[in-house]
Structures are given as C-alpha cells and as structure tokens.
Short mmCIF file of C-alpha atoms and ligand atoms in Angstrom, two decimals:
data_model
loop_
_atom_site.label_atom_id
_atom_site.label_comp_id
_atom_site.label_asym_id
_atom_site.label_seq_id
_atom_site.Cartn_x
_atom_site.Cartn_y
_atom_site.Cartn_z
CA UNK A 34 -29.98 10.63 -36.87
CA UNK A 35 -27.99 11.65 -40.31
CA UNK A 36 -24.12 13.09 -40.05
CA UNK A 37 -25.69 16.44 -41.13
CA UNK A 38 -28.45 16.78 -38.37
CA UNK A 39 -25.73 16.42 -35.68
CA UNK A 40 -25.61 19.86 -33.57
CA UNK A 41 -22.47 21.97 -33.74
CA UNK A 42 -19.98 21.52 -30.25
CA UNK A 43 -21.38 25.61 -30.11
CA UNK A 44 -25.09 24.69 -29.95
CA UNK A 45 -25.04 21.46 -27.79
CA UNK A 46 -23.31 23.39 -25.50
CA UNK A 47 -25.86 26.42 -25.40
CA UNK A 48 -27.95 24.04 -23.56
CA UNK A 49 -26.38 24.74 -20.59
CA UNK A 50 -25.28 27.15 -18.21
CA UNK A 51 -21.94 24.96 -16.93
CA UNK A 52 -18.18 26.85 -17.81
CA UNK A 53 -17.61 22.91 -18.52
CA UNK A 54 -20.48 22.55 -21.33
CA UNK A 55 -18.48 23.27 -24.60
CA UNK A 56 -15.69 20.72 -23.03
CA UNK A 57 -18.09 18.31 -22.55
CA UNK A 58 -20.21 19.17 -25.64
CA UNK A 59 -17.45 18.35 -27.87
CA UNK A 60 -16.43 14.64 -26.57
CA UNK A 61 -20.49 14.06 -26.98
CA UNK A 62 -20.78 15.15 -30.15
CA UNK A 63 -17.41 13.09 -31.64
CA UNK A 64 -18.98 10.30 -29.57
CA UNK A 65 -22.32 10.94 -31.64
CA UNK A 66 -20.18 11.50 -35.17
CA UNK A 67 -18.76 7.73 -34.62
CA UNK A 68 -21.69 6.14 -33.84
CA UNK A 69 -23.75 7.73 -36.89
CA UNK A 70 -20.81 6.44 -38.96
CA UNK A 71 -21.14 2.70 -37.39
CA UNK A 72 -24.81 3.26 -38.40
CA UNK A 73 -26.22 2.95 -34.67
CA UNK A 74 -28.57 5.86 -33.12
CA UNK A 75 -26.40 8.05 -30.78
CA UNK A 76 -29.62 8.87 -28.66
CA UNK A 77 -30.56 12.09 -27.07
CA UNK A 78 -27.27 14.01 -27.22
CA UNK A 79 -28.69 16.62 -24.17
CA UNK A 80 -28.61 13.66 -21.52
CA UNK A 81 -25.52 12.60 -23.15
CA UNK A 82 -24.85 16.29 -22.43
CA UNK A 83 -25.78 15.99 -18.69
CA UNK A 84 -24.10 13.01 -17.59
CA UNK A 85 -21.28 14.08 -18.99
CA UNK A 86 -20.84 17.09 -16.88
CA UNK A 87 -22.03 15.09 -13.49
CA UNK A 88 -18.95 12.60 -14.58
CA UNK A 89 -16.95 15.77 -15.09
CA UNK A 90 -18.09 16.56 -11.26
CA UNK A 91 -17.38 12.91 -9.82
CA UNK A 92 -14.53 12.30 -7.66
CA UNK A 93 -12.29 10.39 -9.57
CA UNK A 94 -10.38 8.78 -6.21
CA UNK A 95 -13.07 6.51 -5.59
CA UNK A 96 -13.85 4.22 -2.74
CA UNK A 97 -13.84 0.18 -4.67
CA UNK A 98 -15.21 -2.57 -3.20
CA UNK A 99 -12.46 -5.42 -2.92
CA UNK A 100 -13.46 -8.81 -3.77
CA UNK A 101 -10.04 -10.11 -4.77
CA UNK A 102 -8.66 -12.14 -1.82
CA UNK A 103 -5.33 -10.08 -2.06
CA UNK A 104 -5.41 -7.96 1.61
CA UNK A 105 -3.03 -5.29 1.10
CA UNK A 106 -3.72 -4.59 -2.81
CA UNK A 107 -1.09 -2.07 -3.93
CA UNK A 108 -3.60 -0.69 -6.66
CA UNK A 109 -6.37 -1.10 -4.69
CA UNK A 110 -4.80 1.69 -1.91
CA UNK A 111 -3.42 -1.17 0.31
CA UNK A 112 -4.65 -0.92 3.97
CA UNK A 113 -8.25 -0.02 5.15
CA UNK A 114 -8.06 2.00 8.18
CA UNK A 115 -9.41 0.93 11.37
CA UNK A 116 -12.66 3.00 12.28
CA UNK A 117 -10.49 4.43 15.53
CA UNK A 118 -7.52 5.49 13.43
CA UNK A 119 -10.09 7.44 10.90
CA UNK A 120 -11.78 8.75 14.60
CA UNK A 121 -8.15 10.35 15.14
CA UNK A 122 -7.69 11.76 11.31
CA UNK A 123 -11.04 13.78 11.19
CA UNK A 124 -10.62 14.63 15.24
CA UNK A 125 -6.84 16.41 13.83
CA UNK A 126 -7.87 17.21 10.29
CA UNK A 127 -11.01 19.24 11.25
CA UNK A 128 -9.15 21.72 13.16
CA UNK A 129 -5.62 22.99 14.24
CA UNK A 130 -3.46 20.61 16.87
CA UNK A 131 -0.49 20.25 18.70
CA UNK A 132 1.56 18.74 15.41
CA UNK A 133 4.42 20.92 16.39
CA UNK A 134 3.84 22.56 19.62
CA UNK A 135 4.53 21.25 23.27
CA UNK A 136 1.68 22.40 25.30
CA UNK A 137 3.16 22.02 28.56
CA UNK A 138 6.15 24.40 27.62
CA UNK A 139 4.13 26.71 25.58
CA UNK A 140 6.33 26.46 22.65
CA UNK A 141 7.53 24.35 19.54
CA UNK A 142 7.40 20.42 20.06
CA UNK A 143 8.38 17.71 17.25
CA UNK A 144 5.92 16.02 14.91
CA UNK A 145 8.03 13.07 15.72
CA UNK A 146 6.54 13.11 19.88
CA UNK A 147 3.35 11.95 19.03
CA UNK A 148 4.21 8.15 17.93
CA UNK A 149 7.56 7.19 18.98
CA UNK A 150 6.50 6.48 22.24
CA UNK A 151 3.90 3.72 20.74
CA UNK A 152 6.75 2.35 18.38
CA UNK A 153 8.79 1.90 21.34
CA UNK A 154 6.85 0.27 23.57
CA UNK A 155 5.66 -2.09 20.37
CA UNK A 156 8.79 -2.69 19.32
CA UNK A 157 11.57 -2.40 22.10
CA UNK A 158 13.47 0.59 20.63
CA UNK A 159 15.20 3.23 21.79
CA UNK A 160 14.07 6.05 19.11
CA UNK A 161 11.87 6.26 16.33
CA UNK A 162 10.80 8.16 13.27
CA UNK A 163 8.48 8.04 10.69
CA UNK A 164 8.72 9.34 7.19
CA UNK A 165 6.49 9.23 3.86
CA UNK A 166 6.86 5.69 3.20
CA UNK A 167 9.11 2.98 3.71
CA UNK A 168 10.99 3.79 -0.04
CA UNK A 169 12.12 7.13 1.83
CA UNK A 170 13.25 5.31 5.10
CA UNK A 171 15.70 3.53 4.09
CA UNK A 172 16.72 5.51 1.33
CA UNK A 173 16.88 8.53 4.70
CA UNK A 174 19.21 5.85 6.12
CA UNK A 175 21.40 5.70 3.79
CA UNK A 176 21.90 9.13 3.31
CA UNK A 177 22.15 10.15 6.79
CA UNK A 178 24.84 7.13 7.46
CA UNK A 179 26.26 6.08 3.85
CA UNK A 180 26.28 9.22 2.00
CA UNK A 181 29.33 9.55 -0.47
CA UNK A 182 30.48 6.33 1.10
CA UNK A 183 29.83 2.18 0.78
CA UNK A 184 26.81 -0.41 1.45
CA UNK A 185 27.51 -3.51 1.36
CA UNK A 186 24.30 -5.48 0.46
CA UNK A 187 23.80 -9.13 -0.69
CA UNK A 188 23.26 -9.80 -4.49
CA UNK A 189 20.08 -11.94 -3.34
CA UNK A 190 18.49 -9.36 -1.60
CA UNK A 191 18.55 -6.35 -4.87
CA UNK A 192 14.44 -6.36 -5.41
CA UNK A 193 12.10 -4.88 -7.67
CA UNK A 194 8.92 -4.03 -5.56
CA UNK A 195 6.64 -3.57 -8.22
CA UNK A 196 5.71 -1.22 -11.00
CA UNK A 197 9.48 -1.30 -11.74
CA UNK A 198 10.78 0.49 -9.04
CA UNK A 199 14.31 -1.43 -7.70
CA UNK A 200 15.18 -0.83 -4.86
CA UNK A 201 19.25 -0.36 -5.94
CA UNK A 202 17.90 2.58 -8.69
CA UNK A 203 15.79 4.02 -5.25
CA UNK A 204 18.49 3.18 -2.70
CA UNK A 205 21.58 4.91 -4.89
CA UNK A 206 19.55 7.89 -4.71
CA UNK A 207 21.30 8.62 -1.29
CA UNK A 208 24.35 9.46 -2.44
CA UNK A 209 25.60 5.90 -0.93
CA UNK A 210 27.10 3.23 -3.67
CA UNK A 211 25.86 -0.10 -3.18
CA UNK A 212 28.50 -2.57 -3.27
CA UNK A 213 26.97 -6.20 -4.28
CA UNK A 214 28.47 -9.31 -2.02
CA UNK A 215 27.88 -13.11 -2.38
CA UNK A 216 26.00 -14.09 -5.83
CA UNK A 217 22.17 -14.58 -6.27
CA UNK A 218 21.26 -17.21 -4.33
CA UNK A 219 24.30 -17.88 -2.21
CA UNK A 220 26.22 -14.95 0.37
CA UNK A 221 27.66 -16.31 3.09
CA UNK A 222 28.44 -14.05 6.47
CA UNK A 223 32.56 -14.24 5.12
CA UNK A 224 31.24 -12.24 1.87
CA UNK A 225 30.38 -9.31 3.71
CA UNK A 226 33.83 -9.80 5.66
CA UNK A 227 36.07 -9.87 2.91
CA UNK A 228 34.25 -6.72 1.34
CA UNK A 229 34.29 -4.25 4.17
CA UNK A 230 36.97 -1.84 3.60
CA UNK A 231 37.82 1.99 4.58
CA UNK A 232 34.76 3.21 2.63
CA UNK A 233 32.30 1.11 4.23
CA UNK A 234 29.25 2.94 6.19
CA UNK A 235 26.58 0.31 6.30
CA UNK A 236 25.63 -3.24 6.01
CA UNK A 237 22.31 -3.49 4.73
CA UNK A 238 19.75 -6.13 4.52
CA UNK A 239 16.65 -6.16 2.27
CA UNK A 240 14.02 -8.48 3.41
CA UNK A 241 12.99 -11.00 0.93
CA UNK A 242 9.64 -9.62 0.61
CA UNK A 243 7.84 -10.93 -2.45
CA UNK A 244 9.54 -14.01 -3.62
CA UNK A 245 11.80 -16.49 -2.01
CA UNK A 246 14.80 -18.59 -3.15
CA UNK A 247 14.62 -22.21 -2.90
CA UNK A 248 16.46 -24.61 -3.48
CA UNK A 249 20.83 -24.39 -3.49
CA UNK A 250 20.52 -21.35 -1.07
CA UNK A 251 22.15 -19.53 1.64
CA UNK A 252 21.77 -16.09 3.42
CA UNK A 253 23.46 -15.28 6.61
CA UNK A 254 21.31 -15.09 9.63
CA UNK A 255 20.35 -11.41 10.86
CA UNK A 256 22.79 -12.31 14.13
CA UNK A 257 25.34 -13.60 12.10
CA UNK A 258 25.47 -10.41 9.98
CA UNK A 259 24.85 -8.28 12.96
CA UNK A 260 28.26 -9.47 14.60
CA UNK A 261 29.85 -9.01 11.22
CA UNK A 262 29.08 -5.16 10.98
CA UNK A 263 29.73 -4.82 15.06
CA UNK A 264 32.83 -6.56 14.61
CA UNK A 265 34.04 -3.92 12.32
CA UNK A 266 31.85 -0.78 14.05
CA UNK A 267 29.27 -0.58 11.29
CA UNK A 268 25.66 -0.33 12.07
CA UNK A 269 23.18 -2.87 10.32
CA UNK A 270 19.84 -1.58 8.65
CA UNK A 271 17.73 -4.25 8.18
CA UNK A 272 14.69 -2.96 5.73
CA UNK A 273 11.96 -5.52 6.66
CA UNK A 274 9.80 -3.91 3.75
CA UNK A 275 5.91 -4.56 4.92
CA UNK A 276 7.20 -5.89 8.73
CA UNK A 277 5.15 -6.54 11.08
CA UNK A 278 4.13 -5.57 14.43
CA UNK A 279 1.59 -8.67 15.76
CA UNK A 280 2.34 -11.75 14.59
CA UNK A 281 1.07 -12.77 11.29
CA UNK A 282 2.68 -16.01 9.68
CA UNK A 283 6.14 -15.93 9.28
CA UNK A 284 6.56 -12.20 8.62
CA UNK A 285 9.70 -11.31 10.33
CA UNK A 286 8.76 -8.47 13.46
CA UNK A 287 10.77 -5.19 13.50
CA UNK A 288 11.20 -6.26 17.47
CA UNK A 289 12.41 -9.89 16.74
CA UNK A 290 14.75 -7.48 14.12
CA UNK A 291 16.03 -5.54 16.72
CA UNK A 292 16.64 -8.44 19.17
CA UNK A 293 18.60 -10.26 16.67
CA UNK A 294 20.95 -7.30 16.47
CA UNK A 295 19.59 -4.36 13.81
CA UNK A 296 21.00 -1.09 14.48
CA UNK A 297 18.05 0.72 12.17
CA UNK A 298 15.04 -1.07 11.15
CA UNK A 299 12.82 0.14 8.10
CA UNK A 300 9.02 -0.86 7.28
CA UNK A 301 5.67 0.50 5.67
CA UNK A 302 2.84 1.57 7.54
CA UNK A 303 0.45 0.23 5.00
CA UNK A 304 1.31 -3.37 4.54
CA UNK A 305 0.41 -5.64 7.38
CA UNK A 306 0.58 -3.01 10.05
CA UNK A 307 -2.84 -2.38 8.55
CA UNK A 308 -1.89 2.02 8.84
CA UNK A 309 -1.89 4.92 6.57
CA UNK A 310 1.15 5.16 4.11
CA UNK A 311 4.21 5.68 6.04
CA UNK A 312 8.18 4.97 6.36
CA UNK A 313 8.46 4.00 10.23
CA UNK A 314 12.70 3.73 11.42
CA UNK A 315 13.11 2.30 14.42
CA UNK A 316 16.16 1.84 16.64
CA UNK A 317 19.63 3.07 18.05
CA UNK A 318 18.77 6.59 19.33
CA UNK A 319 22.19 7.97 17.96
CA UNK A 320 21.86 6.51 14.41
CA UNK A 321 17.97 7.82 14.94
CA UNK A 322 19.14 11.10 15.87
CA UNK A 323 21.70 11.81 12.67
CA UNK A 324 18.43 10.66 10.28
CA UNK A 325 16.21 13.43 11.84
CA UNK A 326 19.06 15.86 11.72
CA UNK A 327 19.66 15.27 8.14
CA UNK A 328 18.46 17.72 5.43
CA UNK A 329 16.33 14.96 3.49
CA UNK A 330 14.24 14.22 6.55
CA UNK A 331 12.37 17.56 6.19
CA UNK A 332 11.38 16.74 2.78
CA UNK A 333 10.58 13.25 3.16
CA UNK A 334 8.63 13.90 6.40
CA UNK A 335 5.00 12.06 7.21
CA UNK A 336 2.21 15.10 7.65
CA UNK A 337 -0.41 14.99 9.92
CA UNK A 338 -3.10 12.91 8.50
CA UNK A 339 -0.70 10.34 8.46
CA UNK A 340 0.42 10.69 12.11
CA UNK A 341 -2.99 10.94 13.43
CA UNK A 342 -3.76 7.60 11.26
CA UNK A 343 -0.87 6.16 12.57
CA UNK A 344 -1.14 6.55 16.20
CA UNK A 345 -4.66 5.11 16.06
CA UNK A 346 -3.38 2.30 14.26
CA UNK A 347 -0.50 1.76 16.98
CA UNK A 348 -2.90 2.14 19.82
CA UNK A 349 -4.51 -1.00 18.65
CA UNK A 350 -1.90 -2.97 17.99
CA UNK A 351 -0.68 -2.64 21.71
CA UNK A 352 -4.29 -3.13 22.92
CA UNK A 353 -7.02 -4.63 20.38
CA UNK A 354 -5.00 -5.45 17.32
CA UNK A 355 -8.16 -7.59 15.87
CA UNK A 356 -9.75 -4.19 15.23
CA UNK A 357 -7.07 -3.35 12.55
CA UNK A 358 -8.42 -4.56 9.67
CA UNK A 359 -5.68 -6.09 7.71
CA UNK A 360 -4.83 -7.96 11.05
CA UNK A 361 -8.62 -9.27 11.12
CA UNK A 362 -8.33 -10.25 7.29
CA UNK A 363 -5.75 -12.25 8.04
CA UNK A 364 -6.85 -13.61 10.95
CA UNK A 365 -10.21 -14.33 10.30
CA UNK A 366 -11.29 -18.16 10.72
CA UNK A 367 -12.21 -19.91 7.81
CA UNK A 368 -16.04 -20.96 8.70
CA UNK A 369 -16.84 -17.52 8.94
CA UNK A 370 -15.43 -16.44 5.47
CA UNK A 371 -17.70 -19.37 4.45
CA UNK A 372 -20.34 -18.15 5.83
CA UNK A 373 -20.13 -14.87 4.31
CA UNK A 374 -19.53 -16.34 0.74
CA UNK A 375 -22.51 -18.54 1.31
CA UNK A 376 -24.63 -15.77 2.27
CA UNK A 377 -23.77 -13.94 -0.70
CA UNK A 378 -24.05 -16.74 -3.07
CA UNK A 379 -27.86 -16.72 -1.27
CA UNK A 380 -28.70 -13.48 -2.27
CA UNK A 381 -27.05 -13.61 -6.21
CA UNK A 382 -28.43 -16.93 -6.84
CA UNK A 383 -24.35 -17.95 -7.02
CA UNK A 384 -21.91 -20.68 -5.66
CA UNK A 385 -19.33 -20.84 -3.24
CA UNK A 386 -16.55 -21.66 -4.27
CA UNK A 387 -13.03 -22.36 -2.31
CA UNK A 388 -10.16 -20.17 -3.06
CA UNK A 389 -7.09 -18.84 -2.29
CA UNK A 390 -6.74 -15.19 -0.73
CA UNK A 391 -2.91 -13.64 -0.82
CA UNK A 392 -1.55 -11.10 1.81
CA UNK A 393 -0.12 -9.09 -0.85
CA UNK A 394 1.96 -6.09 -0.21
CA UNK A 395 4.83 -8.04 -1.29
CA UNK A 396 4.52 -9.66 1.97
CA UNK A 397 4.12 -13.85 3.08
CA UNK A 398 4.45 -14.23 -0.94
CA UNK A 399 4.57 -18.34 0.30
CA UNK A 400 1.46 -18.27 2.64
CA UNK A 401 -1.97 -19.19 0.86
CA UNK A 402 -4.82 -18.43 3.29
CA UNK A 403 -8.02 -20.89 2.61
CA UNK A 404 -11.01 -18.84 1.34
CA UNK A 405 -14.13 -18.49 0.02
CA UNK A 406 -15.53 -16.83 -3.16
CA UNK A 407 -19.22 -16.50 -4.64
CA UNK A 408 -19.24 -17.63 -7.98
CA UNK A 409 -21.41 -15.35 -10.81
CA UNK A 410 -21.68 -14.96 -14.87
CA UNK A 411 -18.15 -14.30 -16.60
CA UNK A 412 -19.37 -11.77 -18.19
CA UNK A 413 -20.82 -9.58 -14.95
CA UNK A 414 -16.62 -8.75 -14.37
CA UNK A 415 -16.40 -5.81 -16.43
CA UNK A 416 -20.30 -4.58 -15.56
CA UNK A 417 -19.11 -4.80 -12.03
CA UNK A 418 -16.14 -2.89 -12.31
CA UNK A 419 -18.17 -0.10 -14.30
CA UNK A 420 -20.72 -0.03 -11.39
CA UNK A 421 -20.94 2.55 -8.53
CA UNK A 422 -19.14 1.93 -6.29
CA UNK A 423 -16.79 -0.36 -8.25
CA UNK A 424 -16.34 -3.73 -7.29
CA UNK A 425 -13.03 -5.55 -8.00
CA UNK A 426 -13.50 -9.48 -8.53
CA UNK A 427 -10.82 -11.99 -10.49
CA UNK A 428 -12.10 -13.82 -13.76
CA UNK A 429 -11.17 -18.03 -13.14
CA UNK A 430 -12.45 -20.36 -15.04
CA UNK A 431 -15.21 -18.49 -17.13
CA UNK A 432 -16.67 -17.14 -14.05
CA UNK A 433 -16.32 -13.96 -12.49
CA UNK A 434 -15.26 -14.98 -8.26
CA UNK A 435 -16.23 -12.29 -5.30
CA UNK A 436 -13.90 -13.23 -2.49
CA UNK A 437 -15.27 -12.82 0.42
CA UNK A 438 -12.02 -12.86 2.87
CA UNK A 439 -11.44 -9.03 1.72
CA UNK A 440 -15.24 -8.10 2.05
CA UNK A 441 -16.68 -6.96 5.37
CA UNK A 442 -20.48 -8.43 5.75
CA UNK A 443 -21.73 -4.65 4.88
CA UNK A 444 -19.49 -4.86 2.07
CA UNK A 445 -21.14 -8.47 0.91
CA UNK A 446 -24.52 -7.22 1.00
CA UNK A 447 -23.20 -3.89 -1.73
CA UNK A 448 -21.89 -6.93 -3.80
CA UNK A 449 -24.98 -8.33 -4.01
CA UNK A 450 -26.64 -5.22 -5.25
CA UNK A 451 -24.09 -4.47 -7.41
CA UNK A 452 -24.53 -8.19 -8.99
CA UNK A 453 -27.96 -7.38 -9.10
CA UNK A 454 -27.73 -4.35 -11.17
CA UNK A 455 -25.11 -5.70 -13.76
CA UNK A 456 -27.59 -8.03 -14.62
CA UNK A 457 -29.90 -5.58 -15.85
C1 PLP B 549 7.35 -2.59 -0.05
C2 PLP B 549 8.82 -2.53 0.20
C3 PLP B 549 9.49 -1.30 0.20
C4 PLP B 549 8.78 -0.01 -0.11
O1 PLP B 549 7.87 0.33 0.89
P1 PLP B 549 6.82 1.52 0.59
O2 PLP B 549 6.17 1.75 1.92
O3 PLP B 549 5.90 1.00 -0.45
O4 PLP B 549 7.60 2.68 0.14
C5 PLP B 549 10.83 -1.29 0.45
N1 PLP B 549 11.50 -2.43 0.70
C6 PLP B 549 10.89 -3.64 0.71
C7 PLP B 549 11.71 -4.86 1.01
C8 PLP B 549 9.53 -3.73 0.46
O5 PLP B 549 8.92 -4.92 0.47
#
C-alpha cells in the first residue's frame, strides 16, 4: 500500500456503525501512515478497524495472573480475596442490606456494627473502626487527637511507603505538627521525655515496615514508650502499617500491640490480613469514640463492598485462616510449591528453578521465603504480559521465571497456555 491509497479517517470509519468508529478510525489510519513510511505493509486497515473498537470495549481493570513471588504486590492490587469474603460482597452488593439500619429496633444502625465485634474478639480491643485505608487511619488519629497540637514521633520511624508518598507529607495533613525526636538510627525512651511539653497530644510510632536499621541502632520498646506517654497522660498510636492478625514471621500483631500498651492501633486490610483495602483502628473505646465523632471520619469512611469483604475475611481468620489466601501463600510448604513449578515446567517444556518469593506490602522486608519458579525463553516476558489474561513473571538471568508460590494450581495450568501461545 502507497501513502496516497490510504483511506481518509471519514471513509475508514464509514465502515461501521459504532459512535466510536471515527475515534478509532483515526489512530488506525496514523498507525497505517507510519508504517507505509517505514516501508512495511500496514495490512487490512478494516480488521485493524475492528479490533480496535473491541479494545475500545475491553475492561481496562483487568484480572493478571501473578507469577512474581511478591504476595501482596502493590501494583498488582495486593490481596486476593478469599472465595467466602467474595461470597459476602456479591450476597451485599446484589441487593440492598442492613449497612445502616438496626433491624431489631427498626431504625438507623452504624456501618461500624458489622465488624468491630470480629476485630475485637481477634484482637482484644475494646472498640474498633475501619476507614478507607490505613493512610486515612492514622492520619483520622491524628486529627481527631493531635489536631492544631504536637506528635512526637522518632526520626527513624519518618517512611516513604512507596510511589513517594511519606508518611510526614500524609500525616501533617491532620492539622497535627510532627515534632522529630532521637536521630535516624538512634531514639532512646528519654528523647520522647525531654520533648513532651504543653502542646503535646500524641506519641506516635510508625512501624518499620519496609526496611530495617542495622547495625549502631536503638528504638525504645513499644512498653517502654507506652509508660512514657502514660506517664505524662498521652495516648500512644502505634501504626503497625500491613499488621497482622495470625501469625506470620515476625510481623508485629495489632493484639501483641495492644498488650504491650497502644492506646490506638492502625493497619491495612490488604497487606497480610489478606482483605479488601481498608484502614482498621483498633483500641481504647474513648480515643475510638472521638475518631468516629470527628468530621473527617465521614469522608474517609470504608463503603460496603469493603465491609462485606472484610467481615468474610475476619471470619476466617478467627476460624480457618488457611483459607485466606495471602495467609496460605505464606504458609504454604515448600514441596508443594515444588511440585507446582515442576508440573508447570512439565507442561512448557521448562525448568524449575529455586527462588526467592517476598511478602511485599512493605511488610517482613527481611524474610525470604524458599520458592520455586519455571524457567522459559527471555524473550516470552513481554509476549506474556501482552497476553489475555496477562501474566506477570520477573526477567533473571536471560530467562523469563513464573513463580509458582503466588500461582494457585488453576492459575499454573493458564500459565502454561499462556506460554504456549507466546510461542506462536
Ligand atoms: C503501608 C503502610 C501505610 C499505608 O497503608 P495503606 O493501607 O496502603 O494506606 C501506612 N503506614 C505504614 C507503616 C505502612 O507500612
């Protein structure tokens, strides 16, 4: 095909009915121009046409196949939900429900109900609350208890969690100033001593989430910082950032938290709780209490997908936590992850190959869990990510490596096809 015999954007797109032709006509057609000009053959421009407007239609929040190793993958929508907690979503998304109404008095109930009862049994509390995600916990606790005055917080502990975001830059949003104590890798329990004054509201205390400091070091424990703040009447909020609610690794618990003397703890829902996104608060039902009251809580509140999510998620963490799927991830023994990854090597004509899977989220940044990957053709990465559905893999070595500690055994066998067709 010559420049000139190109169709106008006009014509192309008279060969179809779709209100999205002439859109989709004219990214063909420049397509076309620049290929004529590189000398290749652009093709037939009316399939071009076609499959344009069907990618038009596509979802473009797709469902990826993780074969990464890294469980709670940030871009890759952290936690997969547990087949009872996405029972509960469609059971409360299909139709109306009691979100805000108490059916026993025949009148208006709190969103709030449905889960605290779960997080306090899980976690020993008195209250609880959830929010939008953890970012708008704390930053609710610090609003509702610091606002207009002083948090004291240790130099150590002031975090970027990714994509930029700081946690100070988030956190001064509240209306509280941070006030910086000890230096970066040393604050002793005396720092926060020496710098509580009249303005003081809060101690605070970021969990370490996704590095650590090694090395000349020291942090005060959570006790030893508790009876600092109780000392002086303050409450502590200890933001445990992913937290945990079964034990995995060395992840500090939000009950172990609240035994060692939190006032407020703050976590996600969708790091190794293995829920939907979600800012849970947990403890004293008076500091509780002021957070709900406060203005920002209405605009930072969790809706109902996320509540129905979340209670199916809590249910099984009091009673079959295995069933969560982050917490099986993790869990999962070795052999069996080698089993998969041989399977899979099997059916691609690969090799297994030992690697090291992450728990991501910003959380156990230390622990390396032993895995298994299937080994294919470097250059199958980028077919494989261009497939349907995509599948995610990490380049190593000048091979492309499926991990098979984030793929289910269902989820193996759509690998394999997907290897199959990049090959073509
Ligand atoms: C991840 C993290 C947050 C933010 O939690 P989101 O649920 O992503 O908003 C806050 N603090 C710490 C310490 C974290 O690790």
């Amino acid at each position: 095909m010559r420049l000139r015999d190109l169709p106008s954007v006009d014509e192309l797109a008279r060969q179809s009915e779709d209100p999205l032709a002439v859109e989709a006509a004219r990214t063909v057609v420049a397509r076309a121009r620049e290929q004529i000009q590189q000398g290749d053959d652009p093709g037939d421009l009316r399939l071009h046409l076609q499959a344009e407007l069907d990618a038009a239609r596509a979802p473009r929040l797709r469902r990826v196949l993780n074969a990464t190793g890294v469980i709670v993958h940030t871009n890759l929508g952290r936690a997969p939900l547990a087949e009872a907690a996405l029972d509960r979503v469609r059971e409360i998304a299909r139709g109306y429900s009691n979100l805000e109404y108490d059916v026993a008095a025949g009148g208006r109930g709190s969103r709030q109900d449905h889960v605290a009862g779960l997080l306090r049994r899980l976690t020993g509390a008195e209250a609880a609350l959830v929010v939008n995600n953890n970012a708008a916990a704390v930053m609710l606790a610090l609003a509702a208890l610091a606002e207009g005055r002083e948090v004291l917080v240790s130099r150590g502990e002031l975090i970027e969690i990714g994509d930029g975001f700081r946690i100070p830059d988030v956190l001064e949003r509240s209306g509280a100033t941070l006030r910086e104590v000890g230096t970066t890798n040393r604050t002793r329990a005396a720092d926060y001593e020496t710098a509580i004054g009249a303005e003081t509201a809060v101690l605070l205390r970021v969990h370490q989430s996704n590095f650590r400091l090694v090395g000349f070091t020291a942090q005060p424990s959570r006790r030893e910082l508790a009876d600092v703040a109780h000392r002086h009447d303050l409450p502590l909020v200890d933001d445990l950032g992913s937290g945990a609610l079964v034990d995995v690794g060395d992840e500090p618990t939000a009950r172990a938290s609240l035994a060692g003397g939190a006032d407020l703890v703050c976590f996600s829902g969708d790091k190794l709780l293995g829920g939907p996104q979600a800012g849970i608060v947990v403890g004293r039902a008076d500091l509780v209490e002021q957070l709900r009251r406060h203005p920002l809580q209405r605009a930072l509140r969790a809706d109902k997908l996320t509540l129905a999510a979340l209670e199916g998620t809590l249910a099984l963490a009091l009673e079959a936590p295995d069933q969560i799927p982050v917490v099986r991830m993790l869990r999962e023994p070795l052999e069996a992850v080698r089993a998969r990854a041989v399977r899979l090597a099997e059916l691609v004509g690969g090799e297994v190959e030992e690697t090291v899977a992450r728990a991501g989220g910003g959380a156990l940044p230390l622990t390396a869990l032993p895995s298994f990957a299937c080994a294919v053709e470097e250059e199958l990465a980028a077919k494989l990510r261009a497939g349907d559905p995509p599948v995610i893999a990490v380049v190593r070595d000048g091979r492309t490596l499926l991990d098979c500690r984030t793929l289910t055994d269902a989820e193996a066998d759509e690998a394999a096809a997907a290897v199959e067709r990049a090959r073509r």
